[in-house]
CSV table of C-alpha atoms and ligand atoms in Angstrom, one decimal:
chain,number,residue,atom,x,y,z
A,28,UNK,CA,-50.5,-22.1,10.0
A,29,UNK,CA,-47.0,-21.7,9.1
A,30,UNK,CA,-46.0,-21.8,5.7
A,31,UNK,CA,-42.7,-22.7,4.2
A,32,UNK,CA,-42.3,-21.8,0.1
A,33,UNK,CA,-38.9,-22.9,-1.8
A,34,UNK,CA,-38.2,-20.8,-5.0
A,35,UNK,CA,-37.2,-17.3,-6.0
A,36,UNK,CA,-38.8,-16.5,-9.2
A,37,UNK,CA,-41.9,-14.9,-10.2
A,38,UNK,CA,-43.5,-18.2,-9.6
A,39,UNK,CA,-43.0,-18.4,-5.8
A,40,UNK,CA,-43.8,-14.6,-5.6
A,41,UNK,CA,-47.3,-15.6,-7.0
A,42,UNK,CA,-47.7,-18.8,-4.9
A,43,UNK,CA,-46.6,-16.3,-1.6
A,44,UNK,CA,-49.5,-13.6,-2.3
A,45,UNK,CA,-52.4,-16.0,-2.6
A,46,UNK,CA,-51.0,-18.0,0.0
A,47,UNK,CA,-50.9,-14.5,2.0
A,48,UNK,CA,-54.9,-14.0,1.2
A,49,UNK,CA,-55.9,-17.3,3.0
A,50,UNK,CA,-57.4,-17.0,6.5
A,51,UNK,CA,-55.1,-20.0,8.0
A,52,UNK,CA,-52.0,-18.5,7.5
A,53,UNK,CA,-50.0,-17.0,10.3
A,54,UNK,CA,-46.9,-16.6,8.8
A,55,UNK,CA,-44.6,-17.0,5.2
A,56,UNK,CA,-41.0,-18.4,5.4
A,57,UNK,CA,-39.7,-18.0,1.5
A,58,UNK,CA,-36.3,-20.0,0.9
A,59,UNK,CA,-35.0,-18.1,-0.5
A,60,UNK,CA,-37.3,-15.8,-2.1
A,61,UNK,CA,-36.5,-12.5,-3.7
A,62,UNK,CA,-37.4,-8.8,-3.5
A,63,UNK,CA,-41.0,-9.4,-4.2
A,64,UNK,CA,-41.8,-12.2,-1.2
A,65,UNK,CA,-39.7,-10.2,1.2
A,66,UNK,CA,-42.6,-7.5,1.3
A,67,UNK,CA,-45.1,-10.6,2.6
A,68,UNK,CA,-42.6,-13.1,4.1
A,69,UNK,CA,-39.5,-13.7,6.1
A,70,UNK,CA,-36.9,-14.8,3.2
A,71,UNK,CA,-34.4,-17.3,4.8
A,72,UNK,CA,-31.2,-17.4,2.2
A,73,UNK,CA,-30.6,-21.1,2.5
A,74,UNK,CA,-29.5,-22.9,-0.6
A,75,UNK,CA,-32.7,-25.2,-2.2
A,76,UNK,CA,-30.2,-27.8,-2.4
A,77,UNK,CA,-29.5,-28.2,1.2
A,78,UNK,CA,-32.2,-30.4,1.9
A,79,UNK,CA,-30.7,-30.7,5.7
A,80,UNK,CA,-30.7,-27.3,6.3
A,81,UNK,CA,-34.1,-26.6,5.2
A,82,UNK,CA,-35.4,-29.9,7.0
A,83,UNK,CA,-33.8,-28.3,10.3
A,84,UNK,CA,-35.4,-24.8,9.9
A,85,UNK,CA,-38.4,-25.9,9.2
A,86,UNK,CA,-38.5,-28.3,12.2
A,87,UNK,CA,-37.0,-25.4,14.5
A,88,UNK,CA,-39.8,-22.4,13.1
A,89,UNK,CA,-42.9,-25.0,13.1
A,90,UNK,CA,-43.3,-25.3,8.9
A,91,UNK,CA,-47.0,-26.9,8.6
A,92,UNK,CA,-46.6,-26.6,5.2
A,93,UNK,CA,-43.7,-26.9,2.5
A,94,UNK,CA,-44.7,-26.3,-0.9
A,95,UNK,CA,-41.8,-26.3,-3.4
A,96,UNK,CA,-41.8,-24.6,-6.3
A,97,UNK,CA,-38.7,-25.3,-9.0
A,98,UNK,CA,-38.1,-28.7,-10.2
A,99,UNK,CA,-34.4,-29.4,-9.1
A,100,UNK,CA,-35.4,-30.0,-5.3
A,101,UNK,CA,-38.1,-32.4,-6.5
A,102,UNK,CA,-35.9,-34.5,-9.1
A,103,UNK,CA,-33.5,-34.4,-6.3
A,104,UNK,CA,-36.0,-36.3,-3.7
A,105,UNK,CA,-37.1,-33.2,-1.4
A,106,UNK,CA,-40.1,-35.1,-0.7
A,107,UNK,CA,-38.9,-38.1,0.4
A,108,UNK,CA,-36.3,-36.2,2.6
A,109,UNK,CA,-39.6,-35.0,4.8
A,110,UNK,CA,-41.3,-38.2,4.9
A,111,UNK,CA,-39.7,-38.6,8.7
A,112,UNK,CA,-41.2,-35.6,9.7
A,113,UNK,CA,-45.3,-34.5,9.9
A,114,UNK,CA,-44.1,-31.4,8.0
A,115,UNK,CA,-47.0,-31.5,4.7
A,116,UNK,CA,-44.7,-31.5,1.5
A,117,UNK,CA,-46.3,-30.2,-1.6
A,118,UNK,CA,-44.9,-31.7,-4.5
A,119,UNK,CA,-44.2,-35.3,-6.4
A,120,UNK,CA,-41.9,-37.5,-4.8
A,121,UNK,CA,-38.3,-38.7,-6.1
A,122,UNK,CA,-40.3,-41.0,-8.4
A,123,UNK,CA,-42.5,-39.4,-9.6
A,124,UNK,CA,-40.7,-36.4,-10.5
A,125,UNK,CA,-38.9,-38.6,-13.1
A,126,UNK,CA,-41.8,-37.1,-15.2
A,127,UNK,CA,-39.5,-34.1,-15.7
A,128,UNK,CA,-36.2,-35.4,-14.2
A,129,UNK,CA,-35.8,-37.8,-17.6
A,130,UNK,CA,-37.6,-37.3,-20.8
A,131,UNK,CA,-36.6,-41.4,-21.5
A,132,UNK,CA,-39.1,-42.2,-18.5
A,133,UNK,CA,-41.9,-40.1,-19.7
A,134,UNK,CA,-41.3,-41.3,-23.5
A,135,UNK,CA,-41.6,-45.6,-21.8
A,136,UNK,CA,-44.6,-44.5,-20.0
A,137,UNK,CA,-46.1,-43.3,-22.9
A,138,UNK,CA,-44.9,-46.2,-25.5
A,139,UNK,CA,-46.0,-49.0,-22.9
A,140,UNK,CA,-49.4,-46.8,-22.1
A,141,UNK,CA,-50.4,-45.5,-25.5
A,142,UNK,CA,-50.5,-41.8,-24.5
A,143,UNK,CA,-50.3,-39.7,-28.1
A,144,UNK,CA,-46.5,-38.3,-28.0
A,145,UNK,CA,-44.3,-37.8,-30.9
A,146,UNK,CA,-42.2,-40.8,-32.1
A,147,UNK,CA,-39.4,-41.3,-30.8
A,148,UNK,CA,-36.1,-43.4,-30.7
A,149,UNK,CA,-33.5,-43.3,-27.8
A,150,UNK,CA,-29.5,-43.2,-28.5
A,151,UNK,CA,-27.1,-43.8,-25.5
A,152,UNK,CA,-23.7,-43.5,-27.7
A,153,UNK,CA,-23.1,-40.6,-30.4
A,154,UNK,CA,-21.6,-43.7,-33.5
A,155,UNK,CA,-25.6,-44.8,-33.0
A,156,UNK,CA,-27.1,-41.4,-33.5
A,157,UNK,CA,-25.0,-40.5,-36.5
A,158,UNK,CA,-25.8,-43.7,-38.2
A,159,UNK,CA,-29.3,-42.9,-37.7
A,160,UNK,CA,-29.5,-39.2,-38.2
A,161,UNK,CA,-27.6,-39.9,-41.5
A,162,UNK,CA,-30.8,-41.8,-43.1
A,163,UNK,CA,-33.7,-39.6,-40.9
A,164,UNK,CA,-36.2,-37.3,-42.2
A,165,UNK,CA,-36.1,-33.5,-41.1
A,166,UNK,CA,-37.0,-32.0,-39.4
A,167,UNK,CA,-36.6,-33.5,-36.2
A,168,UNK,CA,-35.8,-33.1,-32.9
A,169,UNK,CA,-33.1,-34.0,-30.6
A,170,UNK,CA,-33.4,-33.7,-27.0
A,171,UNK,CA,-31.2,-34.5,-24.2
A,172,UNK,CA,-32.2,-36.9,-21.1
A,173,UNK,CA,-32.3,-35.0,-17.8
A,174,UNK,CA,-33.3,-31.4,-16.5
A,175,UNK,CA,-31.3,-29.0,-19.1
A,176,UNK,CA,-33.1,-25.5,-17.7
A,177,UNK,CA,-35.1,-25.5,-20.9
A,178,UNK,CA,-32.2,-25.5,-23.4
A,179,UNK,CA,-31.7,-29.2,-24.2
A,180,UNK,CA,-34.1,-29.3,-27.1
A,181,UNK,CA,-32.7,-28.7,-30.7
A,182,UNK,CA,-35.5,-28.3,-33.7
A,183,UNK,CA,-32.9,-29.8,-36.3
A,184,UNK,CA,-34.3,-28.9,-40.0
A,185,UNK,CA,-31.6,-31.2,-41.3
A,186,UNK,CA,-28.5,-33.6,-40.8
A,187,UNK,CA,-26.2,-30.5,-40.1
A,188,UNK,CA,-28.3,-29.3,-37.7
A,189,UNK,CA,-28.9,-32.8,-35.7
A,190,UNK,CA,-25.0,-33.5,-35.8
A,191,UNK,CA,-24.4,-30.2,-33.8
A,192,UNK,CA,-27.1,-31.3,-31.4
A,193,UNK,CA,-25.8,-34.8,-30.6
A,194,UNK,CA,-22.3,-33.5,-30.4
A,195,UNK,CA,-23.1,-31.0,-27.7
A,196,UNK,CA,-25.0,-33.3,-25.8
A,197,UNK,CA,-22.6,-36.4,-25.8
A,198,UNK,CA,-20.1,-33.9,-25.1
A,199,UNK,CA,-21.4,-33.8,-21.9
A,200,UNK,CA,-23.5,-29.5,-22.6
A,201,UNK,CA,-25.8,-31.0,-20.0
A,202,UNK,CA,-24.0,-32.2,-17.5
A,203,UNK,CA,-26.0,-35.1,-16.1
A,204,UNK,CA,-28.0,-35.3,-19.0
A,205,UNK,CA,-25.8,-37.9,-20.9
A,206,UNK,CA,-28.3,-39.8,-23.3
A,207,UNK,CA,-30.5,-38.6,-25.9
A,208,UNK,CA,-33.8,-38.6,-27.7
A,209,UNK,CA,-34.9,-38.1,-30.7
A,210,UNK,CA,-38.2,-37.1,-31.8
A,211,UNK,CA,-40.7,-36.7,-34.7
A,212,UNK,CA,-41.3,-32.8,-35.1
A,213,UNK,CA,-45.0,-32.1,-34.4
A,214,UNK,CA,-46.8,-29.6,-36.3
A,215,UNK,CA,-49.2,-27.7,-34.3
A,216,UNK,CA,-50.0,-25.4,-31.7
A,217,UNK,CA,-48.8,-25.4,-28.3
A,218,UNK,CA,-50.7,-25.4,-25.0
A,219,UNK,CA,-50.2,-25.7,-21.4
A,220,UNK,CA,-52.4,-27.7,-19.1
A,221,UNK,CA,-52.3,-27.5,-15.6
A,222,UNK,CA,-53.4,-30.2,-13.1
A,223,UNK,CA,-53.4,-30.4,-9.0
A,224,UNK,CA,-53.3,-33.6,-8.0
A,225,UNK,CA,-53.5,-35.2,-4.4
A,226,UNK,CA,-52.3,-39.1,-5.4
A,227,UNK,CA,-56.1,-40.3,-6.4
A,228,UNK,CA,-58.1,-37.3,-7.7
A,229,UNK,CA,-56.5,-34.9,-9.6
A,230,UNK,CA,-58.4,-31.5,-10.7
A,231,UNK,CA,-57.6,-28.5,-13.6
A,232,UNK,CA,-56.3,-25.6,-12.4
A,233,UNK,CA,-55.9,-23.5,-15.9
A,234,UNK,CA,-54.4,-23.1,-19.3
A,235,UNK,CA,-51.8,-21.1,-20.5
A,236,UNK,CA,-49.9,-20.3,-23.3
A,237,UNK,CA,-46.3,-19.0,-23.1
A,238,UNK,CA,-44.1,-17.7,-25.6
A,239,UNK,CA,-40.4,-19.1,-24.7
A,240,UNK,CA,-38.4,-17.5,-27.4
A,241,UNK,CA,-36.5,-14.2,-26.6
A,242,UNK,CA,-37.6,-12.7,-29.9
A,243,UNK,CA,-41.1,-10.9,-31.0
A,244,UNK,CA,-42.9,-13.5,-33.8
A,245,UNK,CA,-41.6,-16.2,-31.5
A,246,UNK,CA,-38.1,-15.9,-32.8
A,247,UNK,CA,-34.6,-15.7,-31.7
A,248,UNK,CA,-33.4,-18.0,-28.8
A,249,UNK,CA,-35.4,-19.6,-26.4
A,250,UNK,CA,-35.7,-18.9,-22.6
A,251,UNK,CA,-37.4,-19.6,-19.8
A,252,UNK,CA,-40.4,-17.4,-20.8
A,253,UNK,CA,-41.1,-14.0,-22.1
A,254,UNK,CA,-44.5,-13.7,-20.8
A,255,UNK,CA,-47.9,-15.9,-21.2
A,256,UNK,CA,-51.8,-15.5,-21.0
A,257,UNK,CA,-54.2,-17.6,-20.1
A,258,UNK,CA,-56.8,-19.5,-20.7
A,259,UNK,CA,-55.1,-20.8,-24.2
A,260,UNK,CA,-57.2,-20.3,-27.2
A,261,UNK,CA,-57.2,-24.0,-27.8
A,262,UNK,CA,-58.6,-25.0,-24.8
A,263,UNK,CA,-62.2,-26.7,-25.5
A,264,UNK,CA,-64.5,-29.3,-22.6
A,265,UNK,CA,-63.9,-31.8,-26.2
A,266,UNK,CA,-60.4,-31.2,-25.8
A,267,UNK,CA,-60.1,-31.1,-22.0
A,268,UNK,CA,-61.7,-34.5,-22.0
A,269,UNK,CA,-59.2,-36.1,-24.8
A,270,UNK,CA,-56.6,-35.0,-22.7
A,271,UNK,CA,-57.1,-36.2,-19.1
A,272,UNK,CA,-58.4,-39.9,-21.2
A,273,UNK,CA,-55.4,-39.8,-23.8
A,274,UNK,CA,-52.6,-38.8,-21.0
A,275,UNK,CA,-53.5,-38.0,-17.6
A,276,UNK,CA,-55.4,-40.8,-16.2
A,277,UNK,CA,-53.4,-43.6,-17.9
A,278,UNK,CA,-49.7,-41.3,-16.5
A,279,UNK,CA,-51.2,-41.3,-12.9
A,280,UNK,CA,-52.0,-45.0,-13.7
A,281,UNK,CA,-48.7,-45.5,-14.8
A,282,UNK,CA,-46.6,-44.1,-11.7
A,283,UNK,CA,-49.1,-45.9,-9.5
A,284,UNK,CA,-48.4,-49.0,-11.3
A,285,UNK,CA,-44.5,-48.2,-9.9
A,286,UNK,CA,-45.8,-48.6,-6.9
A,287,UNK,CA,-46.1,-44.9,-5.8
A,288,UNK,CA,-48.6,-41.6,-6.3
A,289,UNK,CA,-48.2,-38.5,-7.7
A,290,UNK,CA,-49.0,-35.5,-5.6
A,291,UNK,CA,-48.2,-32.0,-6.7
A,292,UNK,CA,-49.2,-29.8,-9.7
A,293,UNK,CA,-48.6,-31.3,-12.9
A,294,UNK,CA,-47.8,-29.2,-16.4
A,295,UNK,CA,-48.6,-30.4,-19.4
A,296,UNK,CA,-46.9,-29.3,-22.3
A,297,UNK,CA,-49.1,-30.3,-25.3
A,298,UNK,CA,-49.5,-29.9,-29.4
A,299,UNK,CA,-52.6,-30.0,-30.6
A,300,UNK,CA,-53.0,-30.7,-34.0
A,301,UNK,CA,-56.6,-31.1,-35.6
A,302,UNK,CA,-57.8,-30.7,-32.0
A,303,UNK,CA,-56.2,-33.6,-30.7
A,304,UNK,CA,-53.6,-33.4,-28.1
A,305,UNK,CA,-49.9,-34.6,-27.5
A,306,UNK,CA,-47.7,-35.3,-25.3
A,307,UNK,CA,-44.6,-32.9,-25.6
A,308,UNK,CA,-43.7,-32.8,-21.8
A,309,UNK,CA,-44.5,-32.8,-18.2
A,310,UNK,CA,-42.9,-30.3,-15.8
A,311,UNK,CA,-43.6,-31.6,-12.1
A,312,UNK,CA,-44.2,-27.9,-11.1
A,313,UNK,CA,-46.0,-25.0,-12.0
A,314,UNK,CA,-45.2,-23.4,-15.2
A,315,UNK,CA,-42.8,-19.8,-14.5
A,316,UNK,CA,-44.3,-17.0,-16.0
A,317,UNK,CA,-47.6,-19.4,-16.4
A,318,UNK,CA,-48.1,-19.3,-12.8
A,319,UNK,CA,-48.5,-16.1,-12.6
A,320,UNK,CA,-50.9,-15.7,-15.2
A,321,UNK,CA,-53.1,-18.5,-13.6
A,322,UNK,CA,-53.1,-17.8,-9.2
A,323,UNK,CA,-54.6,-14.3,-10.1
A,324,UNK,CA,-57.3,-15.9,-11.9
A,325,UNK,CA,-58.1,-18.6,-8.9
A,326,UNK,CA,-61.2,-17.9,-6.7
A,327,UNK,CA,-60.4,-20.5,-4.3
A,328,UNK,CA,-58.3,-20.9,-1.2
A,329,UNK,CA,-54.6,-22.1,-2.1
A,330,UNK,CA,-53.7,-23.6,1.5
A,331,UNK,CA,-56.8,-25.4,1.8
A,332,UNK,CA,-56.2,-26.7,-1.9
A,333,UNK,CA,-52.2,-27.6,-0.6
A,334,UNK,CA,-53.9,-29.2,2.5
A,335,UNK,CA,-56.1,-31.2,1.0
A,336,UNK,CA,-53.6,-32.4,-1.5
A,337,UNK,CA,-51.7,-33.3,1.0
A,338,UNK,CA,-53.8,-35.4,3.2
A,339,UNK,CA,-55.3,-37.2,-0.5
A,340,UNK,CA,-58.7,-35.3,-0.1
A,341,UNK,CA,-58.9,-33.0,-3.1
A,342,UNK,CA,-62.3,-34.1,-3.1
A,343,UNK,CA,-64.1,-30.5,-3.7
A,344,UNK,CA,-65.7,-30.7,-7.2
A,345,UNK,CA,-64.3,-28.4,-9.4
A,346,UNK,CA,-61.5,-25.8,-8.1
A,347,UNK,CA,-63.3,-22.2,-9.1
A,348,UNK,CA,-60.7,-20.2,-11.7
A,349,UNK,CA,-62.7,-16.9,-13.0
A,350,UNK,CA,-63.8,-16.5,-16.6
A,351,UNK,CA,-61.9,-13.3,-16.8
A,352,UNK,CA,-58.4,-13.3,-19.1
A,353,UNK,CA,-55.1,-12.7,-17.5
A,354,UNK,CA,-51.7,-11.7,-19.4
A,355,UNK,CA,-48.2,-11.7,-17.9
A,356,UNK,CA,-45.3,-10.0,-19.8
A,357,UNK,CA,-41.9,-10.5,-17.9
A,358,UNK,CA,-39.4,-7.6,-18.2
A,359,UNK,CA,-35.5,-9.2,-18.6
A,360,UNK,CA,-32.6,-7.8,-17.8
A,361,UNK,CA,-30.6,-6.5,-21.3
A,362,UNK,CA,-28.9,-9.2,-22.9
A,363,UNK,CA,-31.0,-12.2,-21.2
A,364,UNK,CA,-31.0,-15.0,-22.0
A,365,UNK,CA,-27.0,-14.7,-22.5
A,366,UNK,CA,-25.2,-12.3,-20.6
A,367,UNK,CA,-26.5,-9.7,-18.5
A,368,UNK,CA,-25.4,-7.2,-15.7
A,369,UNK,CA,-26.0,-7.9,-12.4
A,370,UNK,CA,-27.1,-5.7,-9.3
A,371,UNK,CA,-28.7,-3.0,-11.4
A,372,UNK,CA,-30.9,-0.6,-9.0
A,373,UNK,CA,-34.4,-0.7,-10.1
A,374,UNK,CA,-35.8,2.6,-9.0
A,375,UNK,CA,-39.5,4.1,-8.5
A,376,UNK,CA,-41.1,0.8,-8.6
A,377,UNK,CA,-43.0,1.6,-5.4
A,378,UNK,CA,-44.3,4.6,-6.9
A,379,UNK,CA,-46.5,2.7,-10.1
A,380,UNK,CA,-50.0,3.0,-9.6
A,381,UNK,CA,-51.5,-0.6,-9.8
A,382,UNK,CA,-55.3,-1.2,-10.6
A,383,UNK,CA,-57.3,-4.0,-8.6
A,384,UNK,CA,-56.8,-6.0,-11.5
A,385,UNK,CA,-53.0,-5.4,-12.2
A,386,UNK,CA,-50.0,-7.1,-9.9
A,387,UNK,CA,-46.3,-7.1,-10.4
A,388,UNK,CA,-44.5,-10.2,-9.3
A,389,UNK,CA,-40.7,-10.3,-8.5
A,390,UNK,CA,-38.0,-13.0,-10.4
A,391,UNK,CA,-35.0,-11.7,-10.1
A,392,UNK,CA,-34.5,-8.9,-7.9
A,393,UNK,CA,-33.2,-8.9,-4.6
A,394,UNK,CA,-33.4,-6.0,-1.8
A,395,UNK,CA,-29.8,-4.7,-0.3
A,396,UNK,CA,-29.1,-1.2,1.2
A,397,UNK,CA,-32.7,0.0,1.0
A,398,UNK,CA,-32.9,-0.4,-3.1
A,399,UNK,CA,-34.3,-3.2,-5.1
A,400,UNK,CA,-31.7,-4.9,-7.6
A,401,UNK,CA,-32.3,-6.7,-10.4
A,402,UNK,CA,-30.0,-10.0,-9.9
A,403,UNK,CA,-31.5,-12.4,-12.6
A,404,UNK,CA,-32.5,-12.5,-16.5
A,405,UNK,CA,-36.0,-12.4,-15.9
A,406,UNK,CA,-36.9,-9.7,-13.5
A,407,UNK,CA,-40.6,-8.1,-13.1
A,408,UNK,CA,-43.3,-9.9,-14.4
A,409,UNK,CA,-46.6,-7.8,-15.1
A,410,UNK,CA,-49.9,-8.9,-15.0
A,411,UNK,CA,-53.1,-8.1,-15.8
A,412,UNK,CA,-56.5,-9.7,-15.3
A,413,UNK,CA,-59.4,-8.2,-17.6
A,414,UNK,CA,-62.1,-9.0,-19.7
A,415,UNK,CA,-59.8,-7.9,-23.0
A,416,UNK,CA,-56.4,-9.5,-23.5
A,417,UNK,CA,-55.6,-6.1,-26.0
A,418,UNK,CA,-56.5,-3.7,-22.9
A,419,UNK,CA,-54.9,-5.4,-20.8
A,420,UNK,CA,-51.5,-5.5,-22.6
A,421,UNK,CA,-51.8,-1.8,-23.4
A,422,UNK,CA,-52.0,-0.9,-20.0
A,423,UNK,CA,-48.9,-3.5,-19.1
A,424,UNK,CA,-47.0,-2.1,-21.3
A,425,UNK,CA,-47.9,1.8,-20.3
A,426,UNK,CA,-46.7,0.5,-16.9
A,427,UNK,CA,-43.4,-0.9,-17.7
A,428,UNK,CA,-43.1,2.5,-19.9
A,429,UNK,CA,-43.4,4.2,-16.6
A,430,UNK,CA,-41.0,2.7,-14.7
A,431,UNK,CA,-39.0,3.7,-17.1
A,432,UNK,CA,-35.9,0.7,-16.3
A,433,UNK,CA,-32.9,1.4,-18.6
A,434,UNK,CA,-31.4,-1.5,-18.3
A,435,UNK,CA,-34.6,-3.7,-19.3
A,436,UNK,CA,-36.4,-5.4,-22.4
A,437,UNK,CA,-39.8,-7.2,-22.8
A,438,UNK,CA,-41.7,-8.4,-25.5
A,439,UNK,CA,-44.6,-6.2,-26.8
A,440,UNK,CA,-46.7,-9.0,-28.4
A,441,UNK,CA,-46.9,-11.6,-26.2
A,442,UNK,CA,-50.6,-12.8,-26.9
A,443,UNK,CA,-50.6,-11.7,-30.6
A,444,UNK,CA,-52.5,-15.5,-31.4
A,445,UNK,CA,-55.4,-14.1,-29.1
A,446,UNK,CA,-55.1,-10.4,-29.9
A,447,UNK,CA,-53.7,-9.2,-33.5
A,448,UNK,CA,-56.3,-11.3,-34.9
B,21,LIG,P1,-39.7,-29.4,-24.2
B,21,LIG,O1,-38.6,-28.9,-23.3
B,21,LIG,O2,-39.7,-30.9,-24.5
B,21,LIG,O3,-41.0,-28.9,-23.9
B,21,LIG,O4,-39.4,-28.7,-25.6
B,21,LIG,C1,-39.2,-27.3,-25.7
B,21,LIG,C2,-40.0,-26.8,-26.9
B,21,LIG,O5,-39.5,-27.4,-28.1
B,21,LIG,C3,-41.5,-27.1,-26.9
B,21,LIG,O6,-42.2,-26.1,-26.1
B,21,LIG,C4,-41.8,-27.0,-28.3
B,21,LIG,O7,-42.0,-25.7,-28.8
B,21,LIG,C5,-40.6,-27.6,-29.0
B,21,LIG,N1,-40.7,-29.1,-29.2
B,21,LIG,C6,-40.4,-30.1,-28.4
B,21,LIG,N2,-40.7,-31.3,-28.9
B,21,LIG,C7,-41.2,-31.0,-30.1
B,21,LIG,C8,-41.7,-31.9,-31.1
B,21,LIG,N3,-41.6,-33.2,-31.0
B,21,LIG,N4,-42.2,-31.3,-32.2
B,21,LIG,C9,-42.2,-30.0,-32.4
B,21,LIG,N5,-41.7,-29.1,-31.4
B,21,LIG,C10,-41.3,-29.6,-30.3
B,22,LIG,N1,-42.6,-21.4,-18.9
B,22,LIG,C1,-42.1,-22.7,-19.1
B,22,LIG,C2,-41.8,-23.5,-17.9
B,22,LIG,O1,-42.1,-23.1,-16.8
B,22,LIG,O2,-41.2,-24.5,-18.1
């Protein structure tokens, strides 16, 4: 089978090598992939928001199967773009996607179905949201409505802080992201829950936890992740069960209510506080470094699991993840997540031995002249899948030491909940 990927991060790098391991597939097309896919694929540099140039290429090279990876193509309707073709899209449709594309929709769906979420209020004009942050209680949080790359949430620990917040958003900081919510703070721990869904049955596929702030102690700015391990420490069959009661079931109930399905992977960004789980968000993809914390640790075929979604049979009991631990530290370019050089030659990465256990998946890098470049914030992420998340970091780290990359930084205590105990 032919194979079709959109995405360039380390996320679509992941999603290419275990889609490499199955049996029924022939061949790899990533759009546009990066470095890291171009060892196990044909990258094709077409633009993910050309939805009529990818439909034509993937008509003209035979795609089977589509599987997109970031979230802008699916808020923007991919999906439904394919539906006049036999091509197998995996992913939510334009609908459905709404989970992620507008944090008002999700916050409805859980108001009108009783999913636990933080309370919340929704402001569509800035004299509104002064008169009401004037009298709140902090702290709070202010988000904006719409896909903001993970920087459109402000933890505001008083008025000060939410006046900033609701003047860069109504000034128009997000672009489309014009109105805004605003949020109970929920203490708690965070944990990522991933589900595969095929538009009836849904199944887990993992737990994660990331650490999204640039700084070591999660401190310091946030970013699109530093590095992640899985499964979370929260993660419990109790808790597991509250969770696909409390939100999943009556959210899958909800978007069928609308008249449609969900199909795709689904995050679930939760707090859990005295073991019981809330909403924070849903992503409509796989989480980016979580991904690649989670595929290494899946004992199952991928395409057949994509298939399957596809044609609504994910009817297989349980998908098999292994009981072993796997850790992800991603190494960013210097001054990530501001500014950063570009096109800085990443040498001897070739030449690190790797153990069975250990993979290193591409984000940013692309490969011109014969030398691999970094050309994003987040570059390499290194993982490691052990019985010890300590070990395991030790030797990540001793790697990235080797590579010895001047022009790189990386947290050294990503899994310190799990590990400097
Ligand atoms: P989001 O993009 O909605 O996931 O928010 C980004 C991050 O902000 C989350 O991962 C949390 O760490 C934090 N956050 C969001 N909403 C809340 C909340 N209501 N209470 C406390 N922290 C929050
Ligand atoms: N790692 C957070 C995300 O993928 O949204």
């Amino acid at each position: 089978m032919i194979v079709g990927i959109i995405g360039s991060g380390g996320r679509e790098h992941a999603i290419c090598c275990k889609i490499k391991e199955s049996s029924k597939t022939s061949k790899i097309f990533c759009i546009p992939g990066n470095a890291g896919t171009s060892n196990i694929a044909e990258n094709i540099n077409l633009n993910i928001n050309d939805f009529k140039s990818i439909k034509d290429f993937c008509l003209k090279n035979e795609v089977e199967l589509l599987i997109i990876g970031p979230e802008q193509p699916l808020v923007d309707g991919i999906v439904d773009y394919f539906t006049d073709t036999k091509i197998k899209v995996f992913g939510p449709n334009k609908i459905a996607s709404q989970l992620e594309g507008s944090k008002i929709f999700t916050k409805k769906i859980c108001k009108k179905y009783n999913i636990p979420t933080a309370n919340f209020e929704i402001f569509e004009n800035i004299d509104d949201t002064i008169e009401f942050l004037s009298n709140a209680e902090y702290p709070m949080v202010i988000k904006a409505d719409g896909l903001a790359a993970g920087k459109g949430v402000y933890i505001c620990k008083n008025y000060n802080d939410s006046l900033v917040a609701a003047k860069e958003i109504f000034g128009g900081k997000f672009g489309d992201a014009k109105n805004l919510l605003v949020e109970e703070f929920l203490a708690g721990e965070e944990m990522s829950y991933f589900i595969i869904c095929d538009g009836k049955n849904y199944k887990f596929i993992g737990t994660a936890q990331d650490h999204k702030r640039i700084g070591e102690g999660d401190t310091g700015k946030n970013t699109g992740g530093m590095g992640c391990y899985s499964p979370s420490r929260l993660f419990s069959p109790e808790l597991e069960k509250k969770i696909n009661t409390k939100i999943i079931e009556p959210t899958l109930k909800a978007i069928k209510e609308l008249g449609t399905i969900y199909r795709g992977f689904l995050y679930v960004g939760l707090m859990i506080k005295d073991q019981n789980p809330y909403l924070v968000e849903f992503n409509v993809r796989m989480g980016d470094p979580e991904c690649q914390t989670i595929l290494p640790l899946l004992n199952d075929d991928l395409v057949e699991i994509f298939i399957n979604c596809c044609l609504g049979k994910l009817t297989k009991e349980k998908i098999i993840l292994s009981e072993k631990k796997s850790i992800c530290i991603v190494l960013c370019s210097k001054g990530y997540p501001d500014n950063f050089k570009r096109n800085v030659s990443i040498k001897g990465l070739n030449n690190l031995l790797l153990k069975k256990n250990e993979y290193i998946f591409h984000a940013g890098t692309k490969f011109e002249n014969n030398k691999i470049l970094a050309s994003g914030g987040r570059v390499l992420n290194f993982v490691s899948v052990s019985n010890n998340f300590k070990t395991s970091r030790e030797d990540l780290i001793k790697i990235i030491g080797d590579l010895k990359w001047d022009n790189g930084f990386f947290r050294r205590d990503i899994g310190y909940k799990v590990i400097d105990l």
